[in-house]
Amino acid sequence: MNMRVAADRLGNAVVVWERDNKVCWNVSLDGGGWGTSSEVSGDVPDAPATLPFAALHPSSGEAWVAFIREIGGIRSVFVRRTTLSGSTWGQNAIRIDSEPNANANAPRIGVDQYGNVIATWEQAPSGFATRVWQNRFRPDAGWADAGNLSLGTEQNTSAELAVGGDGGAVAVWRMAADGGGVIKWAGVSGAALAWGTPQILSTVGVSSVGARVVLAPNGNGAIAWIETSGVNFKVRLVSLTWPLLPLAPVDIASASGEATALAIAVNPSGDGGIQMVWTGSL
């Protein structure tokens, strides 16, 4: 269950999933067949591990997996890396969140062509609403300190992350608000890997859900989400042009009824072509 797939520009792919409170994975090299599955979370055999998410370096064959590990009743974010050609994992998984008694959820991870890694997750410190958190890895410095990405005191959930090959990254999430919730985003577009101030994308006063984000190797990208108002829904999209400047939202679809299960993908060849699918009324 909770299966995730990642691919690179060379035709390599990995799939990760959870089984019996363990995180497992398998690899397909250069478009070939799949190998033998193995456990990612085996460095601490007795600690339950769930909710894996995988990322591949665009061209080096390096793989990263983020997952939730429960130790002492607390769910924390751990990451582990290896090379696709390697038969075993290297160092033990590293914890990258810093809240001592707060359960984490929904880890996401991505890596750019320079080897920089960005991860996001959701976590609610004691006495506070759920927030979106982030951490970053530099090849020359390792992991930094975790930081609160969503800011504010509102409930923030349903976070998603995209990392572009050129070093840019975008996170999107849903913030609780009057009318049912709004979609917010924040981006990274410089060598310092510093996040910009979160901004609202969706229509205030209208319930917005299901935000998804993609970035192409050329730095362009898109954010899509669903807005519902009464008996109608809209699938909306904002295009991002490098350095992650959002254009005005456009309506991709609008109809009566409901829309769910929005998914978005980008052409990995670099031209930034976007495809979207969702379920809903015609």
mmCIF file of C-alpha atoms in Angstrom:
data_model
loop_
_atom_site.group_PDB
_atom_site.id
_atom_site.type_symbol
_atom_site.label_atom_id
_atom_site.label_comp_id
_atom_site.label_asym_id
_atom_site.label_seq_id
_atom_site.Cartn_x
_atom_site.Cartn_y
_atom_site.Cartn_z
ATOM 1 C CA MET A 1 0.000 0.000 0.000
ATOM 2 C CA ASN A 2 0.978 3.689 -0.298
ATOM 3 C CA MET A 3 2.956 2.986 -3.461
ATOM 4 C CA ARG A 4 5.040 5.762 -5.078
ATOM 5 C CA VAL A 5 7.099 5.823 -8.280
ATOM 6 C CA ALA A 6 10.024 8.058 -9.293
ATOM 7 C CA ALA A 7 11.975 8.208 -12.568
ATOM 8 C CA ASP A 8 15.000 10.050 -13.953
ATOM 9 C CA ARG A 9 15.960 11.359 -17.406
ATOM 10 C CA LEU A 10 17.903 8.194 -18.250
ATOM 11 C CA GLY A 11 14.949 5.835 -18.101
ATOM 12 C CA ASN A 12 15.649 4.505 -14.610
ATOM 13 C CA ALA A 13 12.736 4.128 -12.210
ATOM 14 C CA VAL A 14 12.106 3.118 -8.620
ATOM 15 C CA VAL A 15 8.948 2.137 -6.819
ATOM 16 C CA VAL A 16 8.506 2.261 -3.034
ATOM 17 C CA TRP A 17 5.689 0.920 -0.892
ATOM 18 C CA GLU A 18 4.857 -0.123 2.644
ATOM 19 C CA ARG A 19 4.170 -3.705 3.653
ATOM 20 C CA ASP A 20 3.666 -4.998 7.189
ATOM 21 C CA ASN A 21 5.026 -1.748 8.687
ATOM 22 C CA LYS A 22 8.139 -1.920 6.525
ATOM 23 C CA VAL A 23 9.207 0.282 3.604
ATOM 24 C CA CYS A 24 10.236 -1.695 0.515
ATOM 25 C CA TRP A 25 11.502 -0.778 -2.931
ATOM 26 C CA ASN A 26 12.381 -2.117 -6.373
ATOM 27 C CA VAL A 27 14.421 -0.732 -9.287
ATOM 28 C CA SER A 28 14.159 -0.770 -13.068
ATOM 29 C CA LEU A 29 17.398 0.270 -14.832
ATOM 30 C CA ASP A 30 17.352 1.979 -18.230
ATOM 31 C CA GLY A 31 13.818 0.926 -19.044
ATOM 32 C CA GLY A 32 14.552 -2.746 -18.413
ATOM 33 C CA GLY A 33 12.739 -5.198 -16.208
ATOM 34 C CA TRP A 34 12.302 -4.929 -12.477
ATOM 35 C CA GLY A 35 14.789 -6.490 -10.089
ATOM 36 C CA THR A 36 14.245 -8.108 -6.713
ATOM 37 C CA SER A 37 12.440 -6.066 -4.084
ATOM 38 C CA SER A 38 14.198 -5.306 -0.814
ATOM 39 C CA GLU A 39 13.583 -3.425 2.429
ATOM 40 C CA VAL A 40 14.613 0.210 2.823
ATOM 41 C CA SER A 41 13.767 0.539 6.510
ATOM 42 C CA GLY A 42 15.703 -2.499 7.724
ATOM 43 C CA ASP A 43 18.380 -0.477 9.528
ATOM 44 C CA VAL A 44 16.001 -0.389 12.535
ATOM 45 C CA PRO A 45 14.100 -3.665 12.110
ATOM 46 C CA ASP A 46 11.622 -3.320 14.980
ATOM 47 C CA ALA A 47 10.503 0.276 14.289
ATOM 48 C CA PRO A 48 7.327 0.554 12.172
ATOM 49 C CA ALA A 49 7.975 2.413 8.882
ATOM 50 C CA THR A 50 5.235 3.815 6.633
ATOM 51 C CA LEU A 51 4.328 6.449 4.017
ATOM 52 C CA PRO A 52 7.418 6.246 1.754
ATOM 53 C CA PHE A 53 8.216 8.773 -0.953
ATOM 54 C CA ALA A 54 11.084 8.397 -3.460
ATOM 55 C CA ALA A 55 13.175 10.762 -5.578
ATOM 56 C CA LEU A 56 15.928 10.188 -8.155
ATOM 57 C CA HIS A 57 18.773 12.496 -9.101
ATOM 58 C CA PRO A 58 18.104 13.538 -12.734
ATOM 59 C CA SER A 59 21.187 11.761 -14.088
ATOM 60 C CA SER A 60 23.617 10.401 -11.452
ATOM 61 C CA GLY A 61 21.727 7.293 -10.365
ATOM 62 C CA GLU A 62 21.416 8.468 -6.779
ATOM 63 C CA ALA A 63 18.147 7.598 -5.027
ATOM 64 C CA TRP A 64 16.526 9.087 -1.918
ATOM 65 C CA VAL A 65 13.611 7.725 0.085
ATOM 66 C CA ALA A 66 11.750 9.626 2.814
ATOM 67 C CA PHE A 67 9.415 7.812 5.184
ATOM 68 C CA ILE A 68 7.783 7.917 8.595
ATOM 69 C CA ARG A 69 9.351 5.845 11.375
ATOM 70 C CA GLU A 70 7.687 5.341 14.741
ATOM 71 C CA ILE A 71 9.977 5.156 17.768
ATOM 72 C CA GLY A 72 8.651 5.366 21.320
ATOM 73 C CA GLY A 73 5.165 6.151 20.045
ATOM 74 C CA ILE A 74 6.331 9.237 18.081
ATOM 75 C CA ARG A 75 6.210 9.329 14.271
ATOM 76 C CA SER A 76 9.199 11.161 12.787
ATOM 77 C CA VAL A 77 10.600 11.815 9.292
ATOM 78 C CA PHE A 78 13.599 9.770 8.193
ATOM 79 C CA VAL A 79 15.508 9.734 4.898
ATOM 80 C CA ARG A 80 17.904 7.252 3.374
ATOM 81 C CA ARG A 81 19.912 7.249 0.137
ATOM 82 C CA THR A 82 21.688 4.818 -2.134
ATOM 83 C CA THR A 83 22.753 4.396 -5.748
ATOM 84 C CA LEU A 84 20.621 2.497 -8.216
ATOM 85 C CA SER A 85 23.546 0.261 -9.141
ATOM 86 C CA GLY A 86 24.303 -0.595 -5.510
ATOM 87 C CA SER A 87 23.050 -3.845 -4.020
ATOM 88 C CA THR A 88 22.705 -2.489 -0.477
ATOM 89 C CA TRP A 89 21.837 0.743 1.261
ATOM 90 C CA GLY A 90 24.625 2.812 2.755
ATOM 91 C CA GLN A 91 24.373 4.660 6.029
ATOM 92 C CA ASN A 92 21.415 4.270 8.327
ATOM 93 C CA ALA A 93 18.371 6.470 7.845
ATOM 94 C CA ILE A 94 18.691 10.018 9.206
ATOM 95 C CA ARG A 95 15.957 11.846 11.083
ATOM 96 C CA ILE A 96 15.356 15.298 9.569
ATOM 97 C CA ASP A 97 12.517 16.745 11.667
ATOM 98 C CA SER A 98 13.209 18.358 15.032
ATOM 99 C CA GLU A 99 9.931 18.425 16.989
ATOM 100 C CA PRO A 100 10.518 16.096 19.976
ATOM 101 C CA ASN A 101 6.939 15.011 20.714
ATOM 102 C CA ALA A 102 4.976 15.765 17.541
ATOM 103 C CA ASN A 103 3.795 13.133 15.090
ATOM 104 C CA ALA A 104 4.805 13.761 11.478
ATOM 105 C CA ASN A 105 2.907 12.823 8.334
ATOM 106 C CA ALA A 106 3.016 12.967 4.517
ATOM 107 C CA PRO A 107 6.771 13.244 3.756
ATOM 108 C CA ARG A 108 7.802 14.416 0.299
ATOM 109 C CA ILE A 109 11.314 14.599 -1.163
ATOM 110 C CA GLY A 110 13.052 15.753 -4.351
ATOM 111 C CA VAL A 111 16.616 16.207 -5.657
ATOM 112 C CA ASP A 112 18.042 18.590 -8.275
ATOM 113 C CA GLN A 113 20.900 18.153 -10.739
ATOM 114 C CA TYR A 114 23.409 19.618 -8.269
ATOM 115 C CA GLY A 115 22.611 16.994 -5.637
ATOM 116 C CA ASN A 116 20.641 19.355 -3.395
ATOM 117 C CA VAL A 117 17.711 17.619 -1.700
ATOM 118 C CA ILE A 118 14.554 19.228 -0.308
ATOM 119 C CA ALA A 119 11.976 17.494 1.860
ATOM 120 C CA THR A 120 8.616 18.615 3.228
ATOM 121 C CA TRP A 121 6.161 17.072 5.660
ATOM 122 C CA GLU A 122 3.247 17.895 7.943
ATOM 123 C CA GLN A 123 3.598 18.063 11.716
ATOM 124 C CA ALA A 124 1.635 19.516 14.636
ATOM 125 C CA PRO A 125 3.727 20.638 17.623
ATOM 126 C CA SER A 126 1.995 20.174 20.957
ATOM 127 C CA GLY A 127 -0.782 22.724 21.349
ATOM 128 C CA PHE A 128 -0.560 24.013 17.775
ATOM 129 C CA ALA A 129 -2.325 23.345 14.491
ATOM 130 C CA THR A 130 -0.703 21.198 11.801
ATOM 131 C CA ARG A 131 2.042 23.026 9.912
ATOM 132 C CA VAL A 132 4.066 22.316 6.796
ATOM 133 C CA TRP A 133 7.767 21.856 7.547
ATOM 134 C CA GLN A 134 10.856 21.669 5.361
ATOM 135 C CA ASN A 135 14.499 20.690 5.468
ATOM 136 C CA ARG A 136 17.273 20.721 2.877
ATOM 137 C CA PHE A 137 20.442 18.786 2.155
ATOM 138 C CA ARG A 138 23.577 20.131 0.467
ATOM 139 C CA PRO A 139 26.277 17.746 -0.729
ATOM 140 C CA ASP A 140 28.929 19.906 0.952
ATOM 141 C CA ALA A 141 27.076 20.497 4.215
ATOM 142 C CA GLY A 142 24.552 17.730 4.887
ATOM 143 C CA TRP A 143 21.099 18.344 6.322
ATOM 144 C CA ALA A 144 20.198 21.716 7.830
ATOM 145 C CA ASP A 145 17.773 22.424 10.670
ATOM 146 C CA ALA A 146 14.085 21.833 10.017
ATOM 147 C CA GLY A 147 11.989 24.953 9.503
ATOM 148 C CA ASN A 148 8.318 25.921 9.577
ATOM 149 C CA LEU A 149 7.388 26.571 5.954
ATOM 150 C CA SER A 150 3.683 27.405 6.201
ATOM 151 C CA LEU A 151 4.052 30.044 8.978
ATOM 152 C CA GLY A 152 0.973 31.441 10.749
ATOM 153 C CA THR A 153 -1.288 29.618 13.196
ATOM 154 C CA GLU A 154 -3.870 28.097 10.833
ATOM 155 C CA GLN A 155 -4.285 24.406 10.021
ATOM 156 C CA ASN A 156 -2.111 23.506 7.003
ATOM 157 C CA THR A 157 -2.423 20.098 5.345
ATOM 158 C CA SER A 158 -2.300 18.207 2.021
ATOM 159 C CA ALA A 159 1.220 19.413 1.211
ATOM 160 C CA GLU A 160 2.901 18.457 -2.075
ATOM 161 C CA LEU A 161 6.422 19.189 -3.359
ATOM 162 C CA ALA A 162 8.143 19.449 -6.735
ATOM 163 C CA VAL A 163 11.881 19.915 -7.261
ATOM 164 C CA GLY A 164 13.199 20.958 -10.679
ATOM 165 C CA GLY A 165 16.475 19.789 -12.149
ATOM 166 C CA ASP A 166 17.778 23.371 -12.224
ATOM 167 C CA GLY A 167 17.580 23.845 -8.454
ATOM 168 C CA GLY A 168 14.095 25.322 -8.106
ATOM 169 C CA ALA A 169 11.460 23.858 -5.796
ATOM 170 C CA VAL A 170 7.788 24.559 -5.103
ATOM 171 C CA ALA A 171 5.581 23.413 -2.231
ATOM 172 C CA VAL A 172 1.787 23.706 -2.204
ATOM 173 C CA TRP A 173 -0.719 22.995 0.544
ATOM 174 C CA ARG A 174 -4.231 23.737 1.801
ATOM 175 C CA MET A 175 -4.704 26.236 4.613
ATOM 176 C CA ALA A 176 -7.925 26.249 6.631
ATOM 177 C CA ALA A 177 -9.894 29.470 6.074
ATOM 178 C CA ASP A 178 -13.421 30.845 5.991
ATOM 179 C CA GLY A 179 -15.267 29.258 3.079
ATOM 180 C CA GLY A 180 -13.486 25.931 3.390
ATOM 181 C CA GLY A 181 -9.781 26.488 2.724
ATOM 182 C CA VAL A 182 -7.350 28.137 0.310
ATOM 183 C CA ILE A 183 -4.336 26.880 -1.647
ATOM 184 C CA LYS A 184 -0.980 28.404 -0.727
ATOM 185 C CA TRP A 185 2.433 28.012 -2.284
ATOM 186 C CA ALA A 186 6.068 28.882 -1.623
ATOM 187 C CA GLY A 187 9.133 28.491 -3.806
ATOM 188 C CA VAL A 188 12.911 28.215 -3.873
ATOM 189 C CA SER A 189 14.727 29.616 -6.897
ATOM 190 C CA GLY A 190 18.279 30.425 -5.849
ATOM 191 C CA ALA A 191 21.548 28.843 -4.823
ATOM 192 C CA ALA A 192 20.852 29.726 -1.180
ATOM 193 C CA LEU A 193 17.860 27.324 -1.131
ATOM 194 C CA ALA A 194 15.916 29.964 0.808
ATOM 195 C CA TRP A 195 12.122 29.708 0.693
ATOM 196 C CA GLY A 196 10.034 32.695 -0.307
ATOM 197 C CA THR A 197 7.076 33.940 1.718
ATOM 198 C CA PRO A 198 3.978 31.728 1.244
ATOM 199 C CA GLN A 199 1.282 33.221 -0.982
ATOM 200 C CA ILE A 200 -2.396 32.420 -1.576
ATOM 201 C CA LEU A 201 -3.207 31.163 -5.088
ATOM 202 C CA SER A 202 -6.870 30.193 -4.984
ATOM 203 C CA THR A 203 -10.043 32.255 -4.693
ATOM 204 C CA VAL A 204 -10.628 33.399 -1.104
ATOM 205 C CA GLY A 205 -14.057 32.404 0.215
ATOM 206 C CA VAL A 206 -14.324 29.371 -2.088
ATOM 207 C CA SER A 207 -13.383 25.875 -0.927
ATOM 208 C CA SER A 208 -10.186 24.717 -2.669
ATOM 209 C CA VAL A 209 -8.687 21.233 -2.459
ATOM 210 C CA GLY A 210 -6.334 18.781 -4.124
ATOM 211 C CA ALA A 211 -3.398 21.033 -5.025
ATOM 212 C CA ARG A 212 -0.711 19.424 -7.211
ATOM 213 C CA VAL A 213 2.577 20.852 -8.512
ATOM 214 C CA VAL A 214 5.146 19.915 -11.168
ATOM 215 C CA LEU A 215 8.425 21.448 -12.347
ATOM 216 C CA ALA A 216 10.142 20.770 -15.674
ATOM 217 C CA PRO A 217 13.922 20.503 -16.128
ATOM 218 C CA ASN A 218 13.899 23.956 -17.777
ATOM 219 C CA GLY A 219 12.585 25.555 -14.572
ATOM 220 C CA ASN A 220 9.014 26.156 -15.716
ATOM 221 C CA GLY A 221 6.121 24.425 -14.004
ATOM 222 C CA ALA A 222 2.489 24.487 -12.987
ATOM 223 C CA ILE A 223 0.210 24.289 -9.965
ATOM 224 C CA ALA A 224 -3.315 22.909 -10.293
ATOM 225 C CA TRP A 225 -6.179 22.555 -7.839
ATOM 226 C CA ILE A 226 -9.974 22.169 -7.590
ATOM 227 C CA GLU A 227 -12.334 24.931 -6.458
ATOM 228 C CA THR A 228 -15.912 24.163 -5.478
ATOM 229 C CA SER A 229 -18.710 26.691 -5.059
ATOM 230 C CA GLY A 230 -22.190 25.437 -4.355
ATOM 231 C CA VAL A 231 -22.996 22.821 -7.017
ATOM 232 C CA ASN A 232 -20.193 23.777 -9.401
ATOM 233 C CA PHE A 233 -16.487 22.993 -9.575
ATOM 234 C CA LYS A 234 -13.502 24.404 -11.431
ATOM 235 C CA VAL A 235 -10.160 22.828 -12.184
ATOM 236 C CA ARG A 236 -7.721 25.736 -12.128
ATOM 237 C CA LEU A 237 -4.079 26.029 -13.156
ATOM 238 C CA VAL A 238 -1.299 28.539 -12.604
ATOM 239 C CA SER A 239 1.748 28.372 -14.868
ATOM 240 C CA LEU A 240 5.159 29.082 -13.361
ATOM 241 C CA THR A 241 7.914 30.670 -15.432
ATOM 242 C CA TRP A 242 11.529 30.687 -14.253
ATOM 243 C CA PRO A 243 12.439 31.954 -11.698
ATOM 244 C CA LEU A 244 9.101 30.603 -10.404
ATOM 245 C CA LEU A 245 6.969 33.604 -11.258
ATOM 246 C CA PRO A 246 3.257 32.663 -11.227
ATOM 247 C CA LEU A 247 0.986 33.745 -14.069
ATOM 248 C CA ALA A 248 -2.730 34.452 -13.606
ATOM 249 C CA PRO A 249 -4.917 31.379 -12.858
ATOM 250 C CA VAL A 250 -6.830 29.893 -15.783
ATOM 251 C CA ASP A 251 -9.842 27.559 -15.737
ATOM 252 C CA ILE A 252 -9.048 24.166 -17.274
ATOM 253 C CA ALA A 253 -12.559 22.817 -16.661
ATOM 254 C CA SER A 254 -15.806 24.036 -15.132
ATOM 255 C CA ALA A 255 -19.000 22.039 -14.615
ATOM 256 C CA SER A 256 -21.723 21.115 -12.161
ATOM 257 C CA GLY A 257 -21.117 18.348 -9.661
ATOM 258 C CA GLU A 258 -17.860 17.444 -7.973
ATOM 259 C CA ALA A 259 -14.277 16.856 -9.062
ATOM 260 C CA THR A 260 -11.735 14.710 -7.235
ATOM 261 C CA ALA A 261 -8.467 12.819 -7.698
ATOM 262 C CA LEU A 262 -6.601 15.506 -9.597
ATOM 263 C CA ALA A 263 -3.212 14.467 -10.993
ATOM 264 C CA ILE A 264 -0.685 16.424 -13.043
ATOM 265 C CA ALA A 265 2.492 15.434 -14.886
ATOM 266 C CA VAL A 266 5.231 17.222 -16.828
ATOM 267 C CA ASN A 267 7.240 16.098 -19.850
ATOM 268 C CA PRO A 268 10.687 15.151 -18.456
ATOM 269 C CA SER A 269 12.448 15.966 -21.742
ATOM 270 C CA GLY A 270 12.572 19.624 -20.780
ATOM 271 C CA ASP A 271 9.943 21.416 -22.892
ATOM 272 C CA GLY A 272 7.569 21.820 -19.945
ATOM 273 C CA GLY A 273 4.546 20.154 -21.558
ATOM 274 C CA ILE A 274 1.794 19.498 -18.974
ATOM 275 C CA GLN A 275 -0.869 16.795 -18.793
ATOM 276 C CA MET A 276 -3.691 16.683 -16.241
ATOM 277 C CA VAL A 277 -6.392 14.155 -15.324
ATOM 278 C CA TRP A 278 -9.189 14.186 -12.753
ATOM 279 C CA THR A 279 -12.513 12.591 -12.012
ATOM 280 C CA GLY A 280 -15.666 14.658 -12.226
ATOM 281 C CA SER A 281 -18.863 15.542 -14.043
ATOM 282 C CA LEU A 282 -18.901 16.221 -17.768
#
